[in-house]
């Protein structure tokens, strides 16, 4: 029995569909690789520069703790760039309160240009620390931004101060290792 014209046409459509699907599937690039990765040299330059501009919450906490334990200076000063109400709600122990809007008029009086500054604000959803870092850099200060801000300081379980005194919360296991002081980064 010979295949009917409809059967032949149906089989041709299926074969054509498979060819089109194979062609478009293999030629499409996923969203991750739609923009190709930078060259290794460009990536190294970018990530090196990023580390020159940013400090990790855990690294800041470790440096401050080591300096306190040794009775030495950490080599940098921490600036909380948020409002007074935010500062009162909680801040990094030893930080200097200098809201971003007051940097132009108070930075020279409060800070030593030879000491690097680490700025922070609320957290990753806030660019206040970035604005503060920019204002300080424009005044000639060496500056880094603390990634994660006050939110991640607290979420990682580091002690903080409020208007009522010292405070501390348990570390969030999604942001800090449980039963270890080192995340291995």
Tab-separated table of N, CA and C in Angstrom, residues 13-89:
chain	number	residue	atom	x	y	z
A	13	UNK	N	6.299	17.600	7.030
A	13	UNK	CA	6.140	18.689	8.007
A	13	UNK	C	6.868	18.347	9.317
A	14	UNK	N	6.758	17.094	9.749
A	14	UNK	CA	7.439	16.672	10.986
A	14	UNK	C	8.951	16.772	10.819
A	15	UNK	N	9.457	16.299	9.697
A	15	UNK	CA	10.907	16.366	9.447
A	15	UNK	C	11.355	17.825	9.388
A	16	UNK	N	10.616	18.654	8.695
A	16	UNK	CA	10.948	20.074	8.609
A	16	UNK	C	10.920	20.717	9.985
A	17	UNK	N	9.925	20.402	10.791
A	17	UNK	CA	9.831	20.937	12.155
A	17	UNK	C	11.060	20.541	12.976
A	18	UNK	N	11.459	19.268	12.865
A	18	UNK	CA	12.645	18.808	13.604
A	18	UNK	C	13.890	19.555	13.159
A	19	UNK	N	14.036	19.765	11.859
A	19	UNK	CA	15.201	20.498	11.349
A	19	UNK	C	15.212	21.938	11.842
A	20	UNK	N	14.067	22.576	11.785
A	20	UNK	CA	13.971	23.965	12.258
A	20	UNK	C	14.262	24.032	13.752
A	21	UNK	N	13.684	23.132	14.527
A	21	UNK	CA	13.901	23.107	15.979
A	21	UNK	C	15.363	22.867	16.299
A	22	UNK	N	16.007	21.928	15.624
A	22	UNK	CA	17.421	21.649	15.861
A	22	UNK	C	18.261	22.869	15.516
A	23	UNK	N	17.963	23.506	14.419
A	23	UNK	CA	18.743	24.661	13.985
A	23	UNK	C	18.591	25.815	14.967
A	24	UNK	N	17.342	26.142	15.342
A	24	UNK	CA	17.153	27.275	16.241
A	24	UNK	C	17.624	26.950	17.652
A	25	UNK	N	17.465	25.713	18.086
A	25	UNK	CA	17.897	25.352	19.437
A	25	UNK	C	19.406	25.422	19.549
A	26	UNK	N	20.111	24.918	18.559
A	26	UNK	CA	21.566	24.900	18.644
A	26	UNK	C	22.170	26.263	18.345
A	27	UNK	N	21.467	27.119	17.618
A	27	UNK	CA	22.052	28.419	17.297
A	27	UNK	C	21.696	29.485	18.348
A	28	UNK	N	20.715	29.231	19.191
A	28	UNK	CA	20.370	30.192	20.232
A	28	UNK	C	21.346	30.059	21.396
A	29	UNK	N	21.724	31.186	21.991
A	29	UNK	CA	22.624	31.190	23.129
A	29	UNK	C	21.808	31.518	24.368
A	30	UNK	N	22.105	30.837	25.461
A	30	UNK	CA	21.347	31.098	26.686
A	30	UNK	C	21.628	32.497	27.216
A	31	UNK	N	20.803	32.940	28.134
A	31	UNK	CA	20.896	34.305	28.657
A	31	UNK	C	22.234	34.582	29.340
A	32	UNK	N	22.849	33.578	29.937
A	32	UNK	CA	24.144	33.770	30.604
A	32	UNK	C	25.223	34.116	29.599
A	33	UNK	N	25.186	33.470	28.437
A	33	UNK	CA	26.254	33.657	27.449
A	33	UNK	C	25.863	34.556	26.282
A	34	UNK	N	24.652	35.159	26.357
A	34	UNK	CA	24.224	36.070	25.297
A	34	UNK	C	25.267	37.164	25.104
A	35	UNK	N	25.763	37.723	26.210
A	35	UNK	CA	26.913	38.620	26.162
A	35	UNK	C	28.105	37.772	26.578
A	36	UNK	N	29.056	37.571	25.698
A	36	UNK	CA	30.172	36.674	26.019
A	36	UNK	C	30.992	37.185	27.203
A	37	UNK	N	31.608	36.260	27.944
A	37	UNK	CA	32.476	36.679	29.054
A	37	UNK	C	33.632	37.534	28.538
A	38	UNK	N	34.130	38.390	29.392
A	38	UNK	CA	35.288	39.218	29.047
A	38	UNK	C	36.513	38.325	28.919
A	39	UNK	N	37.525	38.853	28.280
A	39	UNK	CA	38.783	38.117	28.195
A	39	UNK	C	39.345	37.954	29.604
A	40	UNK	N	40.172	36.936	29.824
A	40	UNK	CA	40.769	36.775	31.154
A	40	UNK	C	41.503	38.028	31.634
A	41	UNK	N	42.203	38.709	30.753
A	41	UNK	CA	42.927	39.927	31.157
A	41	UNK	C	41.965	41.036	31.564
A	42	UNK	N	40.884	41.209	30.812
A	42	UNK	CA	39.887	42.232	31.160
A	42	UNK	C	39.190	41.866	32.459
A	43	UNK	N	38.876	40.584	32.650
A	43	UNK	CA	38.229	40.143	33.890
A	43	UNK	C	39.158	40.373	35.080
A	44	UNK	N	40.425	40.055	34.927
A	44	UNK	CA	41.381	40.269	36.022
A	44	UNK	C	41.471	41.746	36.376
A	45	UNK	N	41.494	42.612	35.383
A	45	UNK	CA	41.557	44.057	35.645
A	45	UNK	C	40.299	44.531	36.364
A	46	UNK	N	39.139	44.069	35.918
A	46	UNK	CA	37.878	44.475	36.530
A	46	UNK	C	37.794	44.015	37.984
A	47	UNK	N	38.054	42.724	38.228
A	47	UNK	CA	37.914	42.199	39.583
A	47	UNK	C	38.976	42.763	40.517
A	48	UNK	N	40.157	43.029	39.993
A	48	UNK	CA	41.187	43.678	40.800
A	48	UNK	C	40.736	45.082	41.201
A	49	UNK	N	40.180	45.804	40.251
A	49	UNK	CA	39.672	47.147	40.547
A	49	UNK	C	38.527	47.075	41.543
A	50	UNK	N	37.647	46.096	41.395
A	50	UNK	CA	36.521	45.952	42.318
A	50	UNK	C	37.003	45.798	43.756
A	51	UNK	N	38.044	44.996	43.947
A	51	UNK	CA	38.580	44.807	45.299
A	51	UNK	C	39.213	46.087	45.848
A	52	UNK	N	39.671	46.958	44.975
A	52	UNK	CA	40.233	48.237	45.418
A	52	UNK	C	39.134	49.193	45.889
A	53	UNK	N	37.891	48.953	45.449
A	53	UNK	CA	36.777	49.832	45.784
A	53	UNK	C	35.867	49.294	46.872
A	54	UNK	N	35.932	47.986	47.131
A	54	UNK	CA	34.984	47.354	48.053
A	54	UNK	C	35.676	46.565	49.145
A	55	UNK	N	35.015	46.506	50.300
A	55	UNK	CA	35.459	45.670	51.419
A	55	UNK	C	34.277	44.806	51.840
A	56	UNK	N	34.552	43.581	52.208
A	56	UNK	CA	33.540	42.643	52.651
A	56	UNK	C	33.239	42.869	54.134
A	57	UNK	N	31.988	42.711	54.543
A	57	UNK	CA	31.586	42.872	55.944
A	57	UNK	C	32.452	42.004	56.856
A	58	UNK	N	32.639	40.748	56.484
A	58	UNK	CA	33.428	39.831	57.310
A	58	UNK	C	34.879	40.286	57.428
A	59	UNK	N	35.430	40.798	56.344
A	59	UNK	CA	36.815	41.279	56.387
A	59	UNK	C	36.947	42.511	57.285
A	60	UNK	N	35.981	43.414	57.202
A	60	UNK	CA	35.996	44.598	58.060
A	60	UNK	C	35.887	44.170	59.524
A	61	UNK	N	34.956	43.284	59.820
A	61	UNK	CA	34.769	42.807	61.197
A	61	UNK	C	36.034	42.117	61.712
A	62	UNK	N	36.652	41.271	60.880
A	62	UNK	CA	37.860	40.554	61.290
A	62	UNK	C	39.016	41.520	61.548
A	63	UNK	N	39.165	42.521	60.692
A	63	UNK	CA	40.247	43.503	60.872
A	63	UNK	C	40.032	44.321	62.142
A	64	UNK	N	38.791	44.729	62.395
A	64	UNK	CA	38.498	45.493	63.611
A	64	UNK	C	38.719	44.638	64.856
A	65	UNK	N	38.295	43.371	64.817
A	65	UNK	CA	38.462	42.474	65.966
A	65	UNK	C	39.935	42.202	66.232
A	66	UNK	N	40.714	41.970	65.180
A	66	UNK	CA	42.146	41.708	65.347
A	66	UNK	C	42.857	42.924	65.935
A	67	UNK	N	42.517	44.103	65.450
A	67	UNK	CA	43.136	45.324	65.964
A	67	UNK	C	42.761	45.534	67.429
A	68	UNK	N	41.523	45.274	67.795
A	68	UNK	CA	41.085	45.430	69.190
A	68	UNK	C	41.809	44.431	70.092
A	69	UNK	N	41.941	43.189	69.629
A	69	UNK	CA	42.613	42.155	70.424
A	69	UNK	C	44.092	42.460	70.617
A	70	UNK	N	44.721	43.048	69.611
A	70	UNK	CA	46.146	43.367	69.665
A	70	UNK	C	46.414	44.752	70.242
A	71	UNK	N	45.346	45.519	70.436
A	71	UNK	CA	45.515	46.888	70.923
A	71	UNK	C	46.170	47.790	69.894
A	72	UNK	N	45.892	47.505	68.605
A	72	UNK	CA	46.475	48.299	67.525
A	72	UNK	C	45.381	49.004	66.735
A	73	UNK	N	45.799	49.812	65.815
A	73	UNK	CA	44.893	50.523	64.928
A	73	UNK	C	44.645	49.643	63.698
A	74	UNK	N	43.403	49.516	63.227
A	74	UNK	CA	43.152	48.669	62.059
A	74	UNK	C	43.709	49.247	60.758
A	75	UNK	N	44.047	50.531	60.761
A	75	UNK	CA	44.577	51.152	59.557
A	75	UNK	C	43.525	51.807	58.694
A	76	UNK	N	42.280	51.810	59.149
A	76	UNK	CA	41.188	52.459	58.431
A	76	UNK	C	40.154	52.911	59.451
A	77	UNK	N	39.277	53.789	59.010
A	77	UNK	CA	38.169	54.244	59.842
A	77	UNK	C	36.863	53.885	59.135
A	78	UNK	N	35.849	53.525	59.920
A	78	UNK	CA	34.547	53.151	59.369
A	78	UNK	C	33.584	54.324	59.534
A	79	UNK	N	32.892	54.654	58.459
A	79	UNK	CA	31.926	55.760	58.443
A	79	UNK	C	30.527	55.220	58.180
A	80	UNK	N	29.604	55.549	59.076
A	80	UNK	CA	28.184	55.255	58.880
A	80	UNK	C	27.579	56.496	58.249
A	81	UNK	N	27.098	56.365	57.021
A	81	UNK	CA	26.626	57.524	56.261
A	81	UNK	C	25.114	57.748	56.356
A	82	UNK	N	24.454	57.037	57.282
A	82	UNK	CA	22.991	57.118	57.389
A	82	UNK	C	22.544	58.259	58.311
A	83	UNK	N	21.245	58.408	58.414
A	83	UNK	CA	20.636	59.442	59.254
A	83	UNK	C	20.864	59.157	60.739
A	84	UNK	N	20.578	60.128	61.578
A	84	UNK	CA	20.710	59.952	63.027
A	84	UNK	C	19.745	58.889	63.537
A	85	UNK	N	18.522	58.875	63.036
A	85	UNK	CA	17.562	57.854	63.458
A	85	UNK	C	18.071	56.456	63.117
A	86	UNK	N	18.673	56.298	61.947
A	86	UNK	CA	19.233	55.009	61.547
A	86	UNK	C	20.419	54.633	62.428
A	87	UNK	N	21.294	55.593	62.680
A	87	UNK	CA	22.457	55.386	63.554
A	87	UNK	C	21.999	54.915	64.935
A	88	UNK	N	20.985	55.580	65.480
A	88	UNK	CA	20.475	55.212	66.806
A	88	UNK	C	19.887	53.800	66.822
A	89	UNK	N	19.301	53.401	65.709
A	89	UNK	CA	18.696	52.069	65.603
A	89	UNK	C	19.767	50.987	65.658
